[in-house]
mmCIF file of C-alpha atoms and ligand atoms in Angstrom:
data_model
loop_
_atom_site.group_PDB
_atom_site.id
_atom_site.type_symbol
_atom_site.label_atom_id
_atom_site.label_comp_id
_atom_site.label_asym_id
_atom_site.label_seq_id
_atom_site.Cartn_x
_atom_site.Cartn_y
_atom_site.Cartn_z
ATOM 1 C CA MET A 1 25.657 17.465 15.189
ATOM 2 C CA THR A 2 23.958 14.091 14.947
ATOM 3 C CA LEU A 3 20.265 14.377 14.306
ATOM 4 C CA LYS A 4 18.022 11.793 15.913
ATOM 5 C CA ARG A 5 15.378 11.676 13.268
ATOM 6 C CA LYS A 6 13.371 8.720 12.070
ATOM 7 C CA LYS A 7 14.748 7.004 9.003
ATOM 8 C CA ILE A 8 12.614 5.810 6.126
ATOM 9 C CA ALA A 9 14.006 3.679 3.317
ATOM 10 C CA VAL A 10 12.105 3.704 0.040
ATOM 11 C CA ILE A 11 13.115 0.766 -2.152
ATOM 12 C CA GLY A 12 12.454 1.455 -5.825
ATOM 13 C CA SER A 13 12.858 5.019 -7.064
ATOM 14 C CA GLY A 14 10.365 4.826 -9.931
ATOM 15 C CA TYR A 15 7.022 6.598 -10.102
ATOM 16 C CA THR A 16 5.538 5.395 -6.808
ATOM 17 C CA GLY A 17 8.836 5.334 -4.885
ATOM 18 C CA ALA A 18 9.939 8.835 -5.855
ATOM 19 C CA THR A 19 6.475 10.245 -5.182
ATOM 20 C CA ALA A 20 6.341 8.539 -1.770
ATOM 21 C CA ALA A 21 9.815 9.839 -0.887
ATOM 22 C CA PHE A 22 8.766 13.395 -1.706
ATOM 23 C CA LEU A 23 5.604 13.096 0.402
ATOM 24 C CA VAL A 24 7.529 11.615 3.347
ATOM 25 C CA ALA A 25 9.931 14.562 3.217
ATOM 26 C CA GLN A 26 7.174 17.144 2.837
ATOM 27 C CA LYS A 27 5.429 15.698 5.885
ATOM 28 C CA GLU A 28 8.748 15.700 7.789
ATOM 29 C CA LEU A 29 8.261 12.090 8.860
ATOM 30 C CA GLY A 30 12.047 11.619 8.916
ATOM 31 C CA ASP A 31 15.073 11.386 6.640
ATOM 32 C CA VAL A 32 14.627 9.429 3.437
ATOM 33 C CA VAL A 33 16.993 6.975 1.737
ATOM 34 C CA LEU A 34 15.865 6.212 -1.795
ATOM 35 C CA VAL A 35 17.249 2.944 -3.189
ATOM 36 C CA ASP A 36 17.289 1.407 -6.647
ATOM 37 C CA ILE A 37 19.459 -0.922 -8.702
ATOM 38 C CA PRO A 38 22.763 0.516 -9.950
ATOM 39 C CA THR A 39 22.740 1.926 -13.491
ATOM 40 C CA ALA A 40 25.244 3.743 -15.691
ATOM 41 C CA GLU A 41 23.573 7.063 -15.011
ATOM 42 C CA ASN A 42 22.243 7.639 -11.531
ATOM 43 C CA PRO A 43 18.591 8.770 -11.649
ATOM 44 C CA THR A 44 18.022 7.690 -8.033
ATOM 45 C CA LYS A 45 20.736 10.012 -6.774
ATOM 46 C CA GLY A 46 19.497 12.702 -9.162
ATOM 47 C CA LYS A 47 15.905 12.500 -7.908
ATOM 48 C CA ALA A 48 17.035 12.562 -4.263
ATOM 49 C CA LEU A 49 19.259 15.585 -4.879
ATOM 50 C CA ASP A 50 16.430 17.372 -6.666
ATOM 51 C CA MET A 51 14.056 16.698 -3.731
ATOM 52 C CA TRP A 52 16.652 17.847 -1.201
ATOM 53 C CA GLN A 53 16.997 21.081 -3.134
ATOM 54 C CA ALA A 54 13.228 21.608 -2.806
ATOM 55 C CA ALA A 55 13.617 21.587 0.998
ATOM 56 C CA PRO A 56 14.665 25.250 1.356
ATOM 57 C CA VAL A 57 11.703 26.321 -0.796
ATOM 58 C CA GLN A 58 9.124 24.107 0.862
ATOM 59 C CA GLY A 59 10.731 24.511 4.265
ATOM 60 C CA TYR A 60 10.963 20.899 5.324
ATOM 61 C CA ASP A 61 13.633 19.495 7.615
ATOM 62 C CA ALA A 62 14.160 16.138 6.007
ATOM 63 C CA TYR A 63 17.274 14.955 4.280
ATOM 64 C CA ILE A 64 16.916 12.824 1.152
ATOM 65 C CA THR A 65 19.662 10.691 -0.330
ATOM 66 C CA GLY A 66 19.739 8.315 -3.288
ATOM 67 C CA THR A 67 21.793 5.132 -3.393
ATOM 68 C CA SER A 68 22.150 1.589 -4.697
ATOM 69 C CA ASN A 69 24.014 0.506 -1.568
ATOM 70 C CA TYR A 70 21.802 -1.046 1.108
ATOM 71 C CA GLU A 71 24.328 -0.208 3.803
ATOM 72 C CA ASP A 72 22.969 3.334 3.548
ATOM 73 C CA THR A 73 19.556 2.073 4.683
ATOM 74 C CA LYS A 74 20.998 0.673 7.938
ATOM 75 C CA ASP A 75 18.623 0.861 10.905
ATOM 76 C CA SER A 76 15.657 2.252 9.018
ATOM 77 C CA ASP A 77 12.516 2.535 11.147
ATOM 78 C CA VAL A 78 10.171 1.995 8.227
ATOM 79 C CA VAL A 79 10.882 0.508 4.802
ATOM 80 C CA LEU A 80 8.558 1.138 1.860
ATOM 81 C CA ILE A 81 8.887 -1.433 -0.938
ATOM 82 C CA THR A 82 7.953 -0.157 -4.389
ATOM 83 C CA ALA A 83 10.634 -2.048 -6.347
ATOM 84 C CA GLY A 84 9.712 -4.143 -9.342
ATOM 85 C CA VAL A 85 7.686 -3.912 -12.499
ATOM 86 C CA ALA A 86 4.339 -2.195 -13.100
ATOM 87 C CA ARG A 87 1.692 -3.486 -15.501
ATOM 88 C CA LYS A 88 0.861 -2.086 -18.901
ATOM 89 C CA PRO A 89 -2.542 -1.929 -20.633
ATOM 90 C CA GLY A 90 -3.936 -5.429 -21.253
ATOM 91 C CA MET A 91 -2.089 -6.982 -18.300
ATOM 92 C CA THR A 92 -3.434 -7.966 -14.904
ATOM 93 C CA ARG A 93 -1.527 -7.350 -11.681
ATOM 94 C CA ASP A 94 -1.166 -11.112 -11.332
ATOM 95 C CA ASP A 95 0.875 -11.252 -14.571
ATOM 96 C CA LEU A 96 3.716 -9.628 -12.579
ATOM 97 C CA VAL A 97 3.951 -12.376 -9.968
ATOM 98 C CA GLN A 98 7.076 -14.187 -11.103
ATOM 99 C CA ILE A 99 9.301 -11.242 -11.919
ATOM 100 C CA ASN A 100 8.290 -9.296 -8.828
ATOM 101 C CA GLN A 101 8.594 -12.290 -6.530
ATOM 102 C CA ASN A 102 12.280 -12.464 -7.422
ATOM 103 C CA VAL A 103 12.653 -8.761 -6.682
ATOM 104 C CA MET A 104 10.920 -9.240 -3.291
ATOM 105 C CA LYS A 105 13.318 -12.050 -2.427
ATOM 106 C CA SER A 106 16.453 -10.014 -3.046
ATOM 107 C CA VAL A 107 15.068 -6.876 -1.395
ATOM 108 C CA SER A 108 13.881 -8.837 1.683
ATOM 109 C CA LYS A 109 17.357 -10.225 2.246
ATOM 110 C CA GLU A 110 18.823 -6.717 2.306
ATOM 111 C CA ILE A 111 16.132 -5.416 4.654
ATOM 112 C CA ALA A 112 16.611 -8.300 7.083
ATOM 113 C CA THR A 113 20.374 -7.715 7.062
ATOM 114 C CA TYR A 114 20.432 -3.952 7.489
ATOM 115 C CA SER A 115 17.155 -3.078 9.227
ATOM 116 C CA PRO A 116 16.136 -6.132 11.262
ATOM 117 C CA ASN A 117 13.762 -4.088 13.427
ATOM 118 C CA ALA A 118 12.019 -2.182 10.649
ATOM 119 C CA ILE A 119 8.333 -2.143 9.874
ATOM 120 C CA VAL A 120 7.866 -2.921 6.185
ATOM 121 C CA ILE A 121 5.060 -1.681 3.954
ATOM 122 C CA VAL A 122 4.787 -3.410 0.566
ATOM 123 C CA LEU A 123 3.266 -1.778 -2.518
ATOM 124 C CA THR A 124 4.656 -3.978 -5.311
ATOM 125 C CA ASN A 125 2.032 -6.002 -7.200
ATOM 126 C CA PRO A 126 0.397 -8.443 -7.011
ATOM 127 C CA VAL A 127 0.538 -6.901 -3.577
ATOM 128 C CA ASP A 128 -1.244 -9.523 -1.454
ATOM 129 C CA ALA A 129 1.124 -12.250 -2.671
ATOM 130 C CA MET A 130 4.173 -9.961 -2.603
ATOM 131 C CA THR A 131 3.472 -9.067 1.029
ATOM 132 C CA TYR A 132 3.287 -12.785 1.802
ATOM 133 C CA THR A 133 6.650 -13.255 0.071
ATOM 134 C CA VAL A 134 8.288 -10.470 2.077
ATOM 135 C CA TYR A 135 6.857 -11.951 5.303
ATOM 136 C CA LYS A 136 8.362 -15.347 4.493
ATOM 137 C CA GLU A 137 11.692 -14.037 3.192
ATOM 138 C CA THR A 138 12.441 -11.523 5.950
ATOM 139 C CA GLY A 139 11.257 -13.810 8.736
ATOM 140 C CA PHE A 140 9.862 -10.705 10.469
ATOM 141 C CA PRO A 141 6.856 -11.077 12.773
ATOM 142 C CA LYS A 142 3.512 -10.636 11.030
ATOM 143 C CA HIS A 143 2.704 -7.282 12.636
ATOM 144 C CA ARG A 144 5.826 -5.755 11.013
ATOM 145 C CA VAL A 145 5.054 -6.805 7.413
ATOM 146 C CA ILE A 146 2.076 -4.952 5.967
ATOM 147 C CA GLY A 147 0.702 -4.494 2.463
ATOM 148 C CA GLN A 148 -0.938 -1.410 0.986
ATOM 149 C CA SER A 149 -4.144 -1.735 -0.985
ATOM 150 C CA GLY A 150 -7.128 -0.773 1.159
ATOM 151 C CA VAL A 151 -6.229 2.860 1.761
ATOM 152 C CA LEU A 152 -5.892 3.381 -1.992
ATOM 153 C CA ASP A 153 -8.986 1.393 -2.976
ATOM 154 C CA THR A 154 -10.999 3.157 -0.271
ATOM 155 C CA ALA A 155 -9.666 6.539 -1.424
ATOM 156 C CA ARG A 156 -10.930 5.808 -4.926
ATOM 157 C CA PHE A 157 -14.288 4.706 -3.537
ATOM 158 C CA ARG A 158 -14.516 7.882 -1.426
ATOM 159 C CA ALA A 159 -13.521 10.113 -4.342
ATOM 160 C CA PHE A 160 -16.184 8.601 -6.631
ATOM 161 C CA ILE A 161 -18.871 8.979 -3.925
ATOM 162 C CA ALA A 162 -17.913 12.596 -3.204
ATOM 163 C CA GLU A 163 -18.078 13.343 -6.923
ATOM 164 C CA GLU A 164 -21.468 11.646 -7.317
ATOM 165 C CA LEU A 165 -23.026 13.447 -4.345
ATOM 166 C CA GLN A 166 -21.145 16.728 -4.813
ATOM 167 C CA MET A 167 -20.129 16.565 -1.159
ATOM 168 C CA SER A 168 -16.731 16.877 0.510
ATOM 169 C CA VAL A 169 -14.369 13.886 0.286
ATOM 170 C CA LYS A 170 -13.497 14.680 3.895
ATOM 171 C CA ASP A 171 -16.901 13.524 5.077
ATOM 172 C CA VAL A 172 -16.996 10.264 3.123
ATOM 173 C CA THR A 173 -15.795 7.306 5.172
ATOM 174 C CA GLY A 174 -15.817 3.600 4.498
ATOM 175 C CA PHE A 175 -13.462 0.819 3.611
ATOM 176 C CA VAL A 176 -12.708 -1.859 1.092
ATOM 177 C CA LEU A 177 -12.029 -5.445 2.156
ATOM 178 C CA GLY A 178 -10.262 -8.300 0.378
ATOM 179 C CA GLY A 179 -7.552 -8.666 -2.246
ATOM 180 C CA HIS A 180 -6.225 -5.862 -4.456
ATOM 181 C CA GLY A 181 -7.961 -7.053 -7.615
ATOM 182 C CA ASP A 182 -11.272 -6.946 -9.429
ATOM 183 C CA THR A 183 -12.907 -9.052 -6.709
ATOM 184 C CA MET A 184 -12.185 -6.567 -3.884
ATOM 185 C CA VAL A 185 -15.188 -5.854 -1.652
ATOM 186 C CA PRO A 186 -16.155 -2.195 -1.042
ATOM 187 C CA LEU A 187 -18.449 -2.474 1.989
ATOM 188 C CA THR A 188 -21.230 -0.026 1.166
ATOM 189 C CA ARG A 189 -23.175 -1.019 4.298
ATOM 190 C CA TYR A 190 -20.417 0.442 6.489
ATOM 191 C CA ALA A 191 -19.869 3.619 4.420
ATOM 192 C CA THR A 192 -21.192 6.962 5.615
ATOM 193 C CA VAL A 193 -21.170 10.623 4.632
ATOM 194 C CA GLY A 194 -20.826 12.674 7.796
ATOM 195 C CA GLY A 195 -22.259 9.713 9.727
ATOM 196 C CA ILE A 196 -25.289 9.339 7.427
ATOM 197 C CA PRO A 197 -25.470 5.812 5.963
ATOM 198 C CA LEU A 198 -24.357 5.962 2.328
ATOM 199 C CA GLU A 199 -27.048 3.543 1.185
ATOM 200 C CA THR A 200 -29.706 6.147 2.141
ATOM 201 C CA LEU A 201 -28.020 8.802 -0.032
ATOM 202 C CA ILE A 202 -27.349 7.008 -3.320
ATOM 203 C CA GLU A 203 -29.751 4.728 -5.171
ATOM 204 C CA LYS A 204 -28.649 1.133 -5.597
ATOM 205 C CA GLU A 205 -27.969 1.282 -9.331
ATOM 206 C CA ARG A 206 -25.610 4.251 -9.008
ATOM 207 C CA LEU A 207 -23.919 2.695 -5.997
ATOM 208 C CA ASP A 208 -23.355 -0.568 -7.889
ATOM 209 C CA ALA A 209 -21.723 1.422 -10.687
ATOM 210 C CA ILE A 210 -19.408 3.134 -8.149
ATOM 211 C CA VAL A 211 -18.460 -0.217 -6.611
ATOM 212 C CA ASP A 212 -17.651 -1.550 -10.073
ATOM 213 C CA ARG A 213 -15.550 1.517 -10.966
ATOM 214 C CA THR A 214 -13.675 1.182 -7.651
ATOM 215 C CA ARG A 215 -12.851 -2.454 -8.360
ATOM 216 C CA LYS A 216 -11.432 -1.498 -11.749
ATOM 217 C CA GLY A 217 -9.858 1.762 -10.540
ATOM 218 C CA GLY A 218 -6.271 0.666 -11.162
ATOM 219 C CA ALA A 219 -6.972 -0.494 -14.713
ATOM 220 C CA GLU A 220 -8.796 2.780 -15.513
ATOM 221 C CA ILE A 221 -5.574 4.669 -14.779
ATOM 222 C CA VAL A 222 -3.330 2.117 -16.497
ATOM 223 C CA ASN A 223 -5.381 2.608 -19.669
ATOM 224 C CA LEU A 224 -5.210 6.403 -19.405
ATOM 225 C CA LEU A 225 -1.464 6.517 -18.725
ATOM 226 C CA GLY A 226 -0.619 4.024 -21.443
ATOM 227 C CA ASN A 227 2.787 3.089 -20.066
ATOM 228 C CA GLY A 228 2.636 2.412 -16.349
ATOM 229 C CA SER A 229 0.226 2.587 -13.457
ATOM 230 C CA ALA A 230 -1.065 5.044 -10.865
ATOM 231 C CA TYR A 231 1.405 6.697 -8.519
ATOM 232 C CA TYR A 232 0.097 9.849 -6.833
ATOM 233 C CA ALA A 233 -2.737 8.198 -4.900
ATOM 234 C CA PRO A 234 -0.794 4.939 -4.263
ATOM 235 C CA ALA A 235 2.146 6.893 -2.824
ATOM 236 C CA ALA A 236 -0.188 9.038 -0.700
ATOM 237 C CA ALA A 237 -1.842 5.867 0.621
ATOM 238 C CA MET A 238 1.471 4.293 1.575
ATOM 239 C CA VAL A 239 2.655 7.438 3.282
ATOM 240 C CA GLU A 240 -0.576 7.712 5.298
ATOM 241 C CA MET A 241 0.171 4.225 6.657
ATOM 242 C CA ALA A 242 3.817 5.099 7.350
ATOM 243 C CA GLU A 243 2.764 8.266 9.175
ATOM 244 C CA ALA A 244 0.343 6.285 11.365
ATOM 245 C CA ILE A 245 3.219 4.010 12.373
ATOM 246 C CA LEU A 246 5.971 6.607 12.759
ATOM 247 C CA LYS A 247 3.761 8.889 14.868
ATOM 248 C CA ASP A 248 1.982 6.040 16.720
ATOM 249 C CA GLN A 249 -1.313 7.556 15.619
ATOM 250 C CA LYS A 250 -3.452 4.436 16.242
ATOM 251 C CA ARG A 251 -5.235 4.955 12.927
ATOM 252 C CA VAL A 252 -7.995 2.604 11.865
ATOM 253 C CA LEU A 253 -7.080 1.879 8.263
ATOM 254 C CA PRO A 254 -7.568 -1.050 5.926
ATOM 255 C CA ALA A 255 -4.295 -2.908 5.327
ATOM 256 C CA ILE A 256 -3.084 -6.229 3.984
ATOM 257 C CA ALA A 257 -2.517 -8.300 7.110
ATOM 258 C CA TYR A 258 -1.472 -11.865 7.828
ATOM 259 C CA LEU A 259 -4.563 -13.836 8.809
ATOM 260 C CA GLU A 260 -4.557 -16.784 11.133
ATOM 261 C CA GLY A 261 -8.226 -17.604 11.344
ATOM 262 C CA GLU A 262 -9.691 -14.094 11.079
ATOM 263 C CA TYR A 263 -12.665 -14.037 8.686
ATOM 264 C CA GLY A 264 -12.156 -17.807 8.334
ATOM 265 C CA TYR A 265 -8.802 -17.655 6.482
ATOM 266 C CA HIS A 266 -5.470 -19.151 7.472
ATOM 267 C CA ASP A 267 -1.904 -18.436 6.337
ATOM 268 C CA LEU A 268 -3.080 -15.713 3.966
ATOM 269 C CA TYR A 269 -2.296 -12.003 3.519
ATOM 270 C CA LEU A 270 -5.549 -10.162 2.752
ATOM 271 C CA GLY A 271 -7.009 -6.651 3.100
ATOM 272 C CA VAL A 272 -8.869 -6.148 6.398
ATOM 273 C CA PRO A 273 -9.542 -3.217 8.753
ATOM 274 C CA THR A 274 -6.578 -2.770 11.101
ATOM 275 C CA LEU A 275 -5.219 -0.554 13.845
ATOM 276 C CA LEU A 276 -1.877 0.968 12.815
ATOM 277 C CA GLY A 277 0.518 2.279 15.457
ATOM 278 C CA ALA A 278 4.152 2.247 16.539
ATOM 279 C CA THR A 279 4.483 -1.534 16.411
ATOM 280 C CA GLY A 280 2.804 -1.909 13.016
ATOM 281 C CA ILE A 281 -0.497 -3.794 12.857
ATOM 282 C CA GLU A 282 -1.712 -3.668 16.451
ATOM 283 C CA ARG A 283 -5.128 -5.163 15.902
ATOM 284 C CA ILE A 284 -7.300 -6.698 13.197
ATOM 285 C CA PHE A 285 -10.988 -5.821 13.353
ATOM 286 C CA GLU A 286 -13.275 -8.736 12.594
ATOM 287 C CA LEU A 287 -16.685 -7.491 11.535
ATOM 288 C CA THR A 288 -19.893 -9.396 11.247
ATOM 289 C CA LEU A 289 -20.643 -9.764 7.550
ATOM 290 C CA THR A 290 -23.899 -10.576 5.807
ATOM 291 C CA GLU A 291 -24.022 -13.791 3.800
ATOM 292 C CA ASP A 292 -23.549 -11.866 0.534
ATOM 293 C CA GLU A 293 -20.588 -9.901 1.904
ATOM 294 C CA GLN A 294 -18.904 -13.064 3.232
ATOM 295 C CA GLN A 295 -19.468 -14.759 -0.115
ATOM 296 C CA ALA A 296 -17.893 -11.829 -1.969
ATOM 297 C CA LEU A 297 -14.945 -11.868 0.429
ATOM 298 C CA ASP A 298 -14.538 -15.637 -0.025
ATOM 299 C CA GLN A 299 -14.321 -15.089 -3.767
ATOM 300 C CA SER A 300 -11.677 -12.411 -3.297
ATOM 301 C CA ALA A 301 -9.691 -14.557 -0.849
ATOM 302 C CA LYS A 302 -9.831 -17.419 -3.346
ATOM 303 C CA ALA A 303 -8.342 -15.197 -6.065
ATOM 304 C CA VAL A 304 -5.498 -14.195 -3.705
ATOM 305 C CA GLU A 305 -4.963 -17.820 -2.658
ATOM 306 C CA GLU A 306 -4.583 -18.830 -6.316
ATOM 307 C CA VAL A 307 -1.746 -16.336 -6.807
ATOM 308 C CA LYS A 308 -0.151 -17.391 -3.515
ATOM 309 C CA ASN A 309 -0.173 -20.977 -4.750
ATOM 310 C CA VAL A 310 2.043 -20.155 -7.745
ATOM 311 C CA LEU A 311 4.717 -18.571 -5.536
ATOM 312 C CA LYS A 312 7.977 -20.469 -5.616
HETATM 313 N N1 NAI B 1 -0.443 -1.923 -4.122
HETATM 314 C C1 NAI B 1 -0.865 -0.891 -4.814
HETATM 315 O O1 NAI B 1 -1.896 -0.322 -4.499
HETATM 316 C C2 NAI B 1 -0.085 -0.389 -5.970
HETATM 317 C C3 NAI B 1 0.982 -1.108 -6.439
HETATM 318 N N2 NAI B 1 1.762 -0.626 -7.461
HETATM 319 C C4 NAI B 1 2.906 -1.451 -7.840
HETATM 320 O O2 NAI B 1 4.089 -0.833 -7.374
HETATM 321 C C5 NAI B 1 5.190 -1.252 -8.178
HETATM 322 C C6 NAI B 1 6.012 -0.049 -8.603
HETATM 323 O O3 NAI B 1 5.271 0.779 -9.472
HETATM 324 P P1 NAI B 1 5.963 2.058 -10.160
HETATM 325 O O4 NAI B 1 6.730 2.811 -9.143
HETATM 326 O O5 NAI B 1 4.927 2.740 -10.956
HETATM 327 O O6 NAI B 1 6.990 1.326 -11.137
HETATM 328 P P2 NAI B 1 8.338 1.955 -11.784
HETATM 329 O O7 NAI B 1 8.709 1.064 -12.900
HETATM 330 O O8 NAI B 1 8.157 3.401 -12.036
HETATM 331 O O9 NAI B 1 9.407 1.803 -10.595
HETATM 332 C C7 NAI B 1 9.863 0.588 -10.136
HETATM 333 C C8 NAI B 1 11.316 0.748 -9.765
HETATM 334 O O10 NAI B 1 11.782 -0.443 -9.124
HETATM 335 C C9 NAI B 1 13.141 -0.585 -9.476
HETATM 336 N N3 NAI B 1 13.610 -1.947 -9.227
HETATM 337 C C10 NAI B 1 13.412 -3.054 -9.971
HETATM 338 N N4 NAI B 1 14.038 -4.108 -9.411
HETATM 339 C C11 NAI B 1 14.648 -3.651 -8.272
HETATM 340 C C12 NAI B 1 15.450 -4.237 -7.259
HETATM 341 N N5 NAI B 1 15.760 -5.536 -7.296
HETATM 342 N N6 NAI B 1 15.885 -3.467 -6.260
HETATM 343 C C13 NAI B 1 15.577 -2.133 -6.192
HETATM 344 N N7 NAI B 1 14.823 -1.523 -7.137
HETATM 345 C C14 NAI B 1 14.369 -2.268 -8.161
HETATM 346 C C15 NAI B 1 13.170 -0.198 -10.956
HETATM 347 O O11 NAI B 1 14.486 0.081 -11.385
HETATM 348 C C16 NAI B 1 12.248 1.010 -10.960
HETATM 349 O O12 NAI B 1 12.961 2.216 -10.763
HETATM 350 C C17 NAI B 1 4.578 -2.043 -9.330
HETATM 351 O O13 NAI B 1 4.675 -3.437 -9.061
HETATM 352 C C18 NAI B 1 3.125 -1.614 -9.330
HETATM 353 O O14 NAI B 1 2.260 -2.582 -9.886
HETATM 354 C C19 NAI B 1 1.534 0.578 -8.037
HETATM 355 C C20 NAI B 1 0.461 1.333 -7.619
HETATM 356 C C21 NAI B 1 -0.458 0.893 -6.596
HETATM 357 O O1 OAA B 2 -3.410 -1.046 -11.281
HETATM 358 C C1 OAA B 2 -2.184 -1.225 -11.107
HETATM 359 O O2 OAA B 2 -1.499 -2.019 -11.756
HETATM 360 C C2 OAA B 2 -1.517 -0.442 -10.017
HETATM 361 C C3 OAA B 2 -2.375 -0.557 -8.831
HETATM 362 O O3 OAA B 2 -2.326 -1.542 -8.117
HETATM 363 C C4 OAA B 2 -3.426 0.429 -8.653
HETATM 364 O O4 OAA B 2 -3.342 1.553 -9.175
HETATM 365 O O5 OAA B 2 -4.406 0.094 -7.966
#
């Protein structure tokens, strides 16, 4: 029997990759191929086997395999890139640019060879610049190369608001614009709780503190973990994007998209509100911003541009 399921390759079987693979399987989005570099032992194969053995208990029909051979990823529908190095306390995401750019180059070559029609979602940091690298190196059209930051940053923002107001996270909506760094722009003016404007529910001082905590959300976890960075929420964010694409859900989610004039930026990957469906990014929403919001976004875009300019 040949099963005609979707195929999802997860490159990098570390914390975020393994967690994403498990979520993809649990959601039955398709079969998963987990890939990492070859080593003397074989933790990638071990993790995949362990997850496959959870299938009878959890009752999911998704097969998970682990490999270091890209041939096994052939004809993947979606590829999630989590390969590379994570930061440690005291480092910024941008400190990873050189080492991870090299990883993106080698991984992109394999993806272009074995899955030329795939939609790629990049997680590896500094993610705006790494998404740009994958776009250039694969030669894929812009709508098929997408970066993950906004779903995660918005999730943090929503979680902090729900906690502050003691209201359900389900009812908190909003989004974060810009680069995945300390200059990101949580748009409080567009956030609501059950449709009620957020700015009428929380006083400005508290809201400013939540915005600041959101911007530094990654570093807060890096400092708590001590030896690596967040992985549960990042993996969940990536998988939400993959699900939107694999099921053609037409979700409106923030994503790192290639801009050609939108918001005034050219030849730049930056976080903006998008429509995600079967073909990847199907639309970019351009909102009218206040002068202050545009200024904050300009600052964030400048920070991303600076990292892009050191790419080789
Ligand atoms: N964009 C975002 O919102 C987030 C980004 N990240 C980033 O995701 C990346 C991965 O984080 P973790 O999974 O925690 O790191 P990790 O260190 O647990 O896993 C990374 C894995 O990549 C593998 N790898 C390295 N070079 C490779 C290559 N050439 N081919 C295949 N695999 C390779 C490593 O062997 C390792 O297993 C980091 O760069 C981190 O900063 C993490 C969380 C959120
Ligand atoms: O902070 C990091 O290095 C990992 C990351 O991007 C996040 O958790 O937002």
